[in-house]
XYZ file of C-alpha atoms in Angstrom:
581
model
C -140.880 158.208 136.346
C -138.965 154.801 136.293
C -140.628 151.625 136.280
C -139.377 148.493 138.599
C -137.980 146.519 136.331
C -135.193 150.470 136.340
C -135.654 150.826 140.194
C -134.012 147.435 141.127
C -130.676 146.952 139.195
C -129.820 150.447 141.602
C -130.835 148.937 145.160
C -128.693 146.007 144.290
C -125.067 148.306 143.368
C -126.366 150.616 146.977
C -126.600 147.395 148.408
C -122.886 146.330 147.840
C -121.756 149.390 147.539
C -122.640 148.668 151.996
C -121.388 145.324 152.008
C -118.252 145.950 150.757
C -117.490 149.663 152.508
C -117.962 146.867 155.585
C -116.134 144.702 154.194
C -112.874 146.764 153.931
C -113.479 148.451 157.638
C -109.892 147.283 159.667
C -111.825 144.958 162.760
C -114.077 143.036 159.735
C -110.718 142.289 157.568
C -109.051 141.473 161.249
C -112.495 138.972 162.676
C -112.563 137.535 158.707
C -108.740 136.491 159.737
C -109.353 134.996 162.601
C -111.904 133.062 161.303
C -109.702 131.268 157.902
C -106.984 131.175 160.103
C -108.703 128.300 162.865
C -110.982 127.064 159.553
C -108.196 126.543 157.591
C -106.426 124.972 161.208
C -109.093 122.222 161.091
C -111.529 123.755 164.554
C -114.592 124.446 164.723
C -116.285 127.751 164.963
C -118.974 128.536 167.120
C -121.113 131.921 166.347
C -122.267 132.241 170.044
C -121.903 136.021 171.502
C -121.416 138.768 169.019
C -120.125 142.629 171.174
C -122.360 145.355 170.443
C -120.648 146.830 167.454
C -121.490 144.091 165.872
C -124.180 142.912 166.815
C -125.346 147.305 164.813
C -123.776 145.919 161.880
C -125.929 142.802 162.079
C -129.000 144.669 162.382
C -128.383 146.353 159.899
C -127.935 144.407 156.999
C -130.131 141.922 158.145
C -132.680 144.755 157.606
C -130.877 144.837 154.154
C -129.621 142.079 152.814
C -130.561 138.605 153.013
C -127.975 137.149 152.164
C -125.486 140.134 154.388
C -126.848 138.175 157.230
C -126.407 135.074 156.610
C -122.414 136.158 155.881
C -123.051 137.676 159.884
C -124.750 134.184 160.498
C -121.461 132.016 159.321
C -118.938 134.617 162.073
C -116.866 132.857 164.753
C -118.283 135.780 168.896
C -115.355 136.541 170.159
C -114.004 134.663 173.737
C -115.998 137.225 175.650
C -119.260 138.612 177.531
C -119.815 142.155 177.818
C -122.670 143.401 179.888
C -123.960 144.961 176.613
C -124.448 141.175 174.450
C -125.692 139.160 176.748
C -124.040 135.061 175.277
C -126.774 133.097 173.237
C -126.788 129.271 172.189
C -127.897 129.684 168.817
C -128.241 132.322 166.194
C -131.470 134.102 166.479
C -133.388 134.716 162.644
C -135.056 138.468 161.929
C -138.587 137.911 162.893
C -138.436 134.933 166.111
C -139.592 133.720 168.922
C -136.870 133.936 171.050
C -136.120 137.129 173.731
C -133.518 139.304 173.589
C -133.169 142.086 176.631
C -130.437 144.326 175.079
C -129.179 147.691 175.893
C -128.233 151.146 174.985
C -129.049 152.783 171.779
C -128.205 149.479 170.128
C -129.866 147.402 171.768
C -133.011 148.699 170.905
C -132.051 148.583 167.719
C -132.391 145.903 167.379
C -135.206 145.274 169.867
C -137.025 147.281 167.279
C -136.141 145.627 163.928
C -137.296 141.701 166.299
C -140.687 143.040 166.908
C -141.207 145.298 163.491
C -140.360 141.096 161.362
C -142.928 140.039 164.221
C -145.645 142.626 163.974
C -144.891 141.810 159.818
C -145.660 137.237 160.508
C -149.300 137.901 162.000
C -150.603 139.700 160.407
C -149.819 137.829 156.210
C -151.887 134.713 159.118
C -154.063 133.007 155.551
C -157.006 133.208 155.679
C -159.625 130.736 156.425
C -161.807 128.542 154.794
C -164.247 129.256 156.168
C -164.291 132.701 155.916
C -163.906 132.690 151.882
C -167.285 129.376 151.919
C -168.841 132.215 152.917
C -169.030 134.288 150.488
C -171.764 132.387 147.890
C -171.509 132.210 144.359
C -173.076 135.110 142.544
C -172.340 135.566 139.066
C -173.409 132.797 136.029
C -173.075 134.254 133.067
C -174.045 131.059 131.188
C -177.373 131.572 134.297
C -177.259 129.815 137.140
C -176.949 125.335 137.475
C -180.107 123.391 138.408
C -180.390 121.193 141.694
C -182.014 118.550 141.270
C -181.143 118.111 137.357
C -181.665 114.956 136.375
C -179.051 115.026 133.383
C -179.244 111.391 132.638
C -183.175 110.682 133.298
C -183.857 113.443 130.101
C -180.623 111.195 128.043
C -183.128 108.382 128.493
C -186.019 110.412 127.189
C -184.055 110.904 123.813
C -182.701 108.012 123.711
C -185.693 106.032 123.374
C -187.562 108.449 120.733
C -184.081 107.201 118.740
C -185.299 103.813 118.777
C -187.971 104.699 117.188
C -186.319 105.723 113.722
C -184.468 103.833 110.912
C -180.485 103.091 112.617
C -181.321 105.193 115.328
C -180.988 108.700 113.103
C -183.056 111.511 113.320
C -183.884 113.655 109.672
C -184.249 117.495 110.287
C -188.427 116.088 110.089
C -187.946 114.202 112.901
C -185.908 117.152 115.461
C -189.201 117.933 116.473
C -190.196 115.072 118.456
C -186.342 114.707 119.445
C -186.714 118.611 120.441
C -189.807 118.016 122.790
C -187.723 114.898 124.539
C -184.991 117.483 124.777
C -187.782 119.585 126.762
C -186.954 122.602 124.514
C -189.275 124.823 122.276
C -190.794 122.792 119.074
C -188.906 125.957 116.902
C -185.189 124.807 118.499
C -185.283 122.097 116.293
C -182.594 123.095 114.251
C -180.556 125.110 115.475
C -180.475 121.266 117.989
C -180.054 120.153 114.649
C -177.061 121.823 113.026
C -175.514 121.827 116.288
C -175.272 118.235 116.555
C -173.857 118.229 112.405
C -176.815 116.964 111.320
C -177.037 120.194 108.402
C -173.568 118.327 106.853
C -174.928 114.850 106.430
C -178.221 115.536 106.036
C -179.097 112.784 109.374
C -177.940 113.227 113.137
C -176.736 110.233 114.992
C -178.302 108.485 118.090
C -174.701 108.797 119.301
C -174.037 112.186 118.202
C -177.400 113.544 119.654
C -176.583 112.764 123.019
C -172.702 113.747 123.420
C -173.595 117.218 122.353
C -176.876 117.892 124.089
C -175.534 116.254 127.700
C -172.516 118.564 127.221
C -175.697 121.720 126.553
C -176.949 120.779 130.027
C -173.229 120.000 131.373
C -172.268 123.816 130.334
C -175.728 125.422 129.903
C -177.896 126.174 133.351
C -180.929 128.091 131.520
C -182.523 128.560 128.004
C -180.938 132.047 127.106
C -177.320 130.347 127.171
C -178.813 126.666 125.229
C -179.776 129.184 122.701
C -176.858 130.919 121.961
C -174.546 127.809 122.365
C -176.599 126.563 119.526
C -177.086 129.352 117.217
C -173.451 131.132 118.261
C -170.248 129.072 115.676
C -167.881 127.409 117.281
C -166.126 129.512 119.972
C -168.531 132.667 120.219
C -170.590 133.223 123.343
C -172.973 135.505 121.344
C -174.843 135.795 118.088
C -174.463 137.353 115.050
C -176.818 138.649 112.368
C -175.997 134.871 110.207
C -176.993 132.729 112.988
C -180.337 133.362 112.878
C -180.779 132.838 109.187
C -181.161 128.400 108.921
C -183.215 129.068 112.641
C -186.281 131.734 110.052
C -185.565 129.386 106.975
C -187.693 126.393 109.100
C -189.481 129.394 110.133
C -190.556 129.934 107.398
C -191.244 126.198 105.210
C -193.427 125.036 108.449
C -195.054 127.815 109.952
C -199.200 127.135 109.597
C -199.411 131.205 109.237
C -196.831 131.619 106.571
C -197.586 128.725 104.671
C -198.271 130.828 101.728
C -194.194 131.630 101.389
C -194.070 128.076 99.964
C -194.933 129.466 96.272
C -193.173 132.175 96.843
C -189.794 131.301 97.859
C -188.189 135.369 96.809
C -189.723 136.897 99.289
C -188.708 134.342 101.847
C -185.576 136.347 102.012
C -187.006 140.216 102.779
C -189.210 137.456 105.310
C -185.678 136.806 107.769
C -184.170 140.082 106.617
C -186.744 142.156 108.094
C -187.027 139.334 111.275
C -183.153 139.896 111.908
C -183.684 142.999 111.737
C -186.659 143.382 113.147
C -184.823 140.853 116.638
C -181.627 143.198 116.385
C -183.592 146.221 117.380
C -185.197 144.999 120.283
C -182.457 142.987 121.983
C -179.238 143.744 120.842
C -179.221 147.594 123.445
C -175.621 148.225 122.862
C -176.040 147.837 119.284
C -172.768 146.140 118.930
C -173.942 143.372 115.594
C -174.088 140.735 119.214
C -176.636 139.121 120.892
C -175.237 138.219 124.369
C -176.712 135.898 126.841
C -177.297 139.101 128.721
C -178.984 140.651 126.393
C -181.755 137.688 125.244
C -182.603 136.899 129.006
C -184.411 140.937 128.923
C -185.052 140.899 126.245
C -188.188 138.268 124.963
C -187.252 136.497 122.734
C -187.648 133.340 123.142
C -190.905 134.193 124.491
C -192.334 134.422 120.983
C -190.427 132.185 120.375
C -191.993 129.664 122.588
C -195.610 131.124 120.983
C -194.954 130.143 117.289
C -195.568 127.387 118.161
C -198.703 128.652 120.124
C -200.070 130.959 118.108
C -200.845 129.288 114.565
C -201.438 133.331 113.198
C -198.497 134.449 112.699
C -199.791 138.922 112.707
C -200.710 138.220 116.330
C -196.839 137.970 116.856
C -196.234 141.133 116.351
C -192.589 142.310 118.082
C -190.518 140.161 115.946
C -192.704 136.852 113.569
C -195.479 139.179 111.870
C -196.282 138.865 108.380
C -198.203 142.449 108.494
C -195.401 144.679 109.100
C -193.782 142.826 106.841
C -196.078 143.914 103.957
C -196.258 147.298 105.788
C -192.341 147.641 105.555
C -191.154 146.125 102.174
C -194.221 148.282 100.396
C -193.165 151.480 102.057
C -189.318 150.709 101.044
C -190.366 149.349 97.521
C -191.942 152.548 96.995
C -189.000 154.543 97.692
C -186.479 152.445 95.737
C -187.667 153.347 92.379
C -185.044 151.965 90.327
C -185.711 147.932 92.799
C -181.833 147.607 93.057
C -182.581 146.811 96.854
C -180.790 150.132 97.743
C -181.908 153.477 98.637
C -180.690 156.537 97.842
C -180.433 160.855 100.059
C -182.256 161.857 96.573
C -184.666 158.458 97.758
C -185.412 159.063 101.311
C -186.836 162.404 101.004
C -189.547 161.271 99.233
C -190.536 159.533 102.497
C -193.888 160.950 103.727
C -194.539 163.360 101.541
C -191.177 164.948 102.250
C -191.569 165.362 105.803
C -188.115 164.026 106.928
C -185.933 167.273 107.391
C -182.626 167.351 104.566
C -180.234 168.308 107.410
C -181.083 164.359 109.566
C -181.160 162.526 106.247
C -177.500 163.875 105.624
C -176.849 162.558 109.224
C -178.402 159.040 108.589
C -176.238 158.769 105.482
C -173.287 160.486 107.242
C -173.000 156.707 109.120
C -173.415 157.554 112.808
C -176.328 155.163 112.935
C -176.173 152.872 109.845
C -173.995 148.933 110.591
C -173.029 149.035 106.995
C -170.473 151.908 105.566
C -171.247 151.538 101.841
C -173.552 153.632 103.106
C -171.706 156.202 103.796
C -169.196 156.356 100.646
C -171.481 155.085 98.368
C -174.684 157.400 100.285
C -177.003 153.715 99.433
C -178.814 152.582 101.985
C -179.645 149.275 102.106
C -183.118 147.044 103.134
C -181.676 145.899 106.624
C -180.889 150.136 108.043
C -183.760 151.565 106.327
C -186.602 148.818 108.442
C -184.669 150.604 111.708
C -185.074 153.848 110.089
C -188.526 153.327 109.400
C -188.627 151.424 113.060
C -187.157 154.280 114.780
C -189.488 156.760 112.900
C -192.922 155.843 113.963
C -192.484 155.138 117.251
C -189.858 158.087 119.084
C -190.595 156.674 122.083
C -188.690 153.320 122.852
C -185.335 152.527 124.099
C -183.371 151.562 120.641
C -185.702 154.974 118.757
C -184.589 157.654 121.328
C -181.225 155.890 120.883
C -182.083 156.229 116.851
C -182.209 159.900 117.017
C -180.265 160.904 119.113
C -177.227 159.905 117.959
C -178.302 161.824 114.463
C -179.028 164.788 115.707
C -174.940 165.143 118.349
C -173.212 166.223 115.800
C -169.457 165.667 117.417
C -170.305 163.005 119.397
C -170.216 164.375 122.494
C -173.095 162.521 124.256
C -174.585 166.071 125.094
C -177.483 168.451 122.586
C -175.630 171.683 122.875
C -177.941 174.925 121.859
C -175.923 174.584 118.747
C -176.843 171.249 117.663
C -181.321 172.795 117.686
C -180.675 175.190 116.311
C -179.400 174.103 113.561
C -182.185 171.755 112.915
C -184.733 173.582 113.710
C -183.679 176.293 111.263
C -184.679 174.261 108.431
C -187.541 173.497 110.147
C -188.564 176.905 110.327
C -187.622 177.463 106.911
C -189.993 174.496 105.572
C -192.529 176.390 107.910
C -192.351 179.475 106.155
C -192.851 177.803 102.607
C -196.068 176.613 103.465
C -197.070 180.472 104.989
C -196.402 179.299 108.483
C -195.357 181.859 110.871
C -192.468 179.544 112.486
C -192.050 180.102 116.052
C -188.251 182.284 117.160
C -185.873 179.671 118.294
C -185.628 180.844 121.567
C -189.106 179.898 122.228
C -188.842 176.642 121.037
C -185.877 176.419 122.968
C -187.690 176.950 126.212
C -191.150 175.086 125.987
C -187.970 172.248 124.581
C -186.659 172.071 128.122
C -189.479 173.053 129.856
C -190.047 169.075 128.133
C -187.319 167.253 129.279
C -186.375 169.128 132.140
C -182.588 168.235 131.934
C -180.760 167.317 134.455
C -177.103 169.874 133.689
C -178.690 173.578 132.191
C -178.365 173.985 128.901
C -177.503 170.633 128.111
C -179.788 167.791 126.871
C -178.428 164.273 126.982
C -179.455 161.311 126.261
C -180.990 160.452 129.713
C -182.840 163.383 130.299
C -185.077 161.937 126.523
C -185.432 158.880 128.244
C -187.177 160.052 131.934
C -189.209 162.202 130.074
C -191.489 160.266 128.566
C -192.332 162.753 125.871
C -189.569 162.190 123.322
C -191.476 161.526 120.044
C -192.711 165.692 120.048
C -188.886 167.030 121.387
C -187.681 164.853 118.197
C -190.595 165.373 115.969
C -190.085 168.976 116.682
C -186.391 169.614 115.165
C -187.291 167.210 112.207
C -190.065 165.497 111.581
C -192.603 169.300 110.177
C -195.603 166.852 108.910
C -195.691 165.092 113.143
C -194.646 168.366 114.545
C -197.956 170.429 112.925
C -199.733 166.991 114.485
C -198.482 167.666 117.963
C -199.047 171.434 117.676
C -202.808 171.155 116.908
C -203.275 168.207 119.668
C -205.580 169.162 122.812
C -202.301 169.358 125.181
C -204.424 167.612 127.572
C -204.621 164.217 125.309
C -201.277 164.385 125.087
C -200.700 164.274 128.620
C -203.430 161.345 128.973
C -201.193 159.340 126.721
C -198.119 159.291 128.778
C -199.871 158.140 131.711
C -201.046 155.450 130.050
C -198.261 154.321 127.966
C -197.556 150.606 128.084
C -201.398 150.186 128.179
C -202.129 150.033 125.323
C -200.163 149.341 121.653
C -197.646 150.485 120.337
C -197.241 153.427 118.143
C -195.454 150.913 115.202
C -198.307 148.755 116.255
C -200.496 151.114 115.094
C -198.950 152.726 112.831
C -197.805 149.366 111.042
C -202.201 148.216 111.084
C -203.678 151.133 110.004
C -201.175 151.327 107.043
C -201.874 147.120 106.586
C -205.148 148.004 105.438
C -204.676 150.907 103.438
C -202.717 148.091 100.978
C -204.703 146.354 100.687
C -208.210 148.656 99.816
C -205.569 149.368 98.147
C -204.371 145.756 96.106
C -208.290 145.315 96.393
C -209.210 148.711 93.964
C -206.750 147.675 91.281
C -207.559 144.480 91.407
C -211.579 144.621 91.434
C -210.540 147.087 88.885
C -209.339 144.424 86.606
C -212.299 142.201 87.233
C -209.393 139.535 89.371
C -211.073 140.664 92.978
C -211.291 138.036 95.365
C -210.829 138.055 99.574
C -208.548 141.487 100.114
C -207.910 140.432 103.649
C -206.216 136.907 102.023
C -202.643 136.169 102.262
C -203.059 134.820 98.973
C -205.969 135.126 96.517
C -206.932 134.766 93.355
C -204.775 137.202 92.022
C -201.414 135.221 92.868
C -201.635 132.412 89.834
C -202.441 136.325 87.441
C -199.543 138.076 88.903
C -196.515 135.392 88.422
C -198.215 135.794 84.922
C -198.224 139.703 84.650
C -195.141 141.262 82.042
C -196.294 144.351 82.248
C -196.264 146.422 85.859
C -197.077 150.308 85.414
C -194.926 151.646 88.093
C -197.198 153.542 90.871
C -199.085 149.707 90.993
C -197.866 148.518 94.750
C -195.661 145.429 94.148
C -197.282 142.275 96.290
C -195.655 140.470 98.600
C -196.641 137.390 98.433
C -196.798 136.446 94.987
C -193.130 135.249 93.528
C -191.744 138.223 91.012
C -188.706 138.717 90.252
C -187.838 142.161 91.571
C -185.065 143.021 88.136
C -187.443 141.960 85.013
C -190.216 145.044 85.806
C -191.191 146.990 82.455
C -192.599 151.140 82.824
C -194.854 153.131 80.820
C -192.486 155.739 79.409
C -195.535 157.831 78.330
C -196.859 157.699 82.834
C -197.254 160.766 83.491
């Protein structure tokens, strides 16, 4: 279909053709010659009336070409009047309010044209101001402005705090008081410090800070938008993973529950990486790698930041900051990372949980469908950050992120639907494992009927992500197709206990918290047993025990020993016994 730009010159050519046809008529030429003679003699020409034929011509050109209408308005009328063309005192422009009473077919044409123009003018009346003001503003991307906010009063409190510092300059140690004067949580101090330029100069002057904070208050109207504004890079309205590093480093340096990490600086980056991945796992629901203000508002992350100040035991903050959870994740990764280069391949990951996960699913994980690092697919290696996502999804398949994680893995063709072919593809390996264990597998047709009854998809024969999130038993569905150990566990359990778990969902601790607590107790017990054998046992529940000093001087470590993330160890300086069995 041709565009408007192509039609415009064609329309102009048609109008020009009609104008030339009108100009070539004998009557038009005679009339124009008479007007020209009058103009040459210096006589005044006035258009007071035209005959019916000329009026018809005027109407035709008025509806097709504005320029032709102006030319017709300059014509002088004939010196006689006819009943069909009454004289008029002035030329009536299109849509004017003048009265026109004409008869005949030509007269009807003129009156219809004029009335149509009048109707068009009436429909183009501007909208009144009262109507536009009756629709209140309903979209506030940076939060709803507070009507009773007194910015000058807040600025005066900040200036009063700065007056207590030498030369009215605040260092990072002083920013706790400044954060409180800004009515912000304590651990916003580093974001406030860096946003005012303190990371470059080592201090913040009162003038720079006041200017920065005044602009923030004027443009950001809730905690989520302020936090994003303080941490984000210039010109960005979202947070990326590296934006959280200064904030979390300050938490490691100053929180009382992490004071023991001061003696193990090498593990700061491991802990920070774990927390960052957990933040994006829970907050970044769009899987874009960019946390927006809207996503931050819908999460409980800022509430946990407030709790950091109130809770001395960081392990109580299980959603993001728990050190015990980091300990479990890192130890699990260390067990699989046999060469300790902080990367694992498919063979390493296959050893997780005694090879419980199928090889087909491991191949899908390494295909790049759920990993952000492109090197995973190219080099066939999984980083520690990607392993955090894997372990969180593997041990708690009830969360929205984990359901999306495994759905992406099982959706081989990426059409947003799990077909019967895709389900059979993963179930084949499960049957092979069951047969190797001398267990007769359930035929795929029977298993499929059970799963369809479990999920109850909206469209018969097609399971969507929405179906799995709605059914509340997605963990049983996923384990059936790629985790043999958990599949057998579900088969041996009482069906009524599963129903009770679904009914009480959300009232107890999550599957991840339960798993992390059990694994942490096992790791502490194993570490305590090893230390007791070496006669250096002190306190297994202490984050740093007497074994720290011994670990720092350790030069050889057995392969089977679980690494202790509490200690300051160089991960590349391990030696192994060649004759280890």
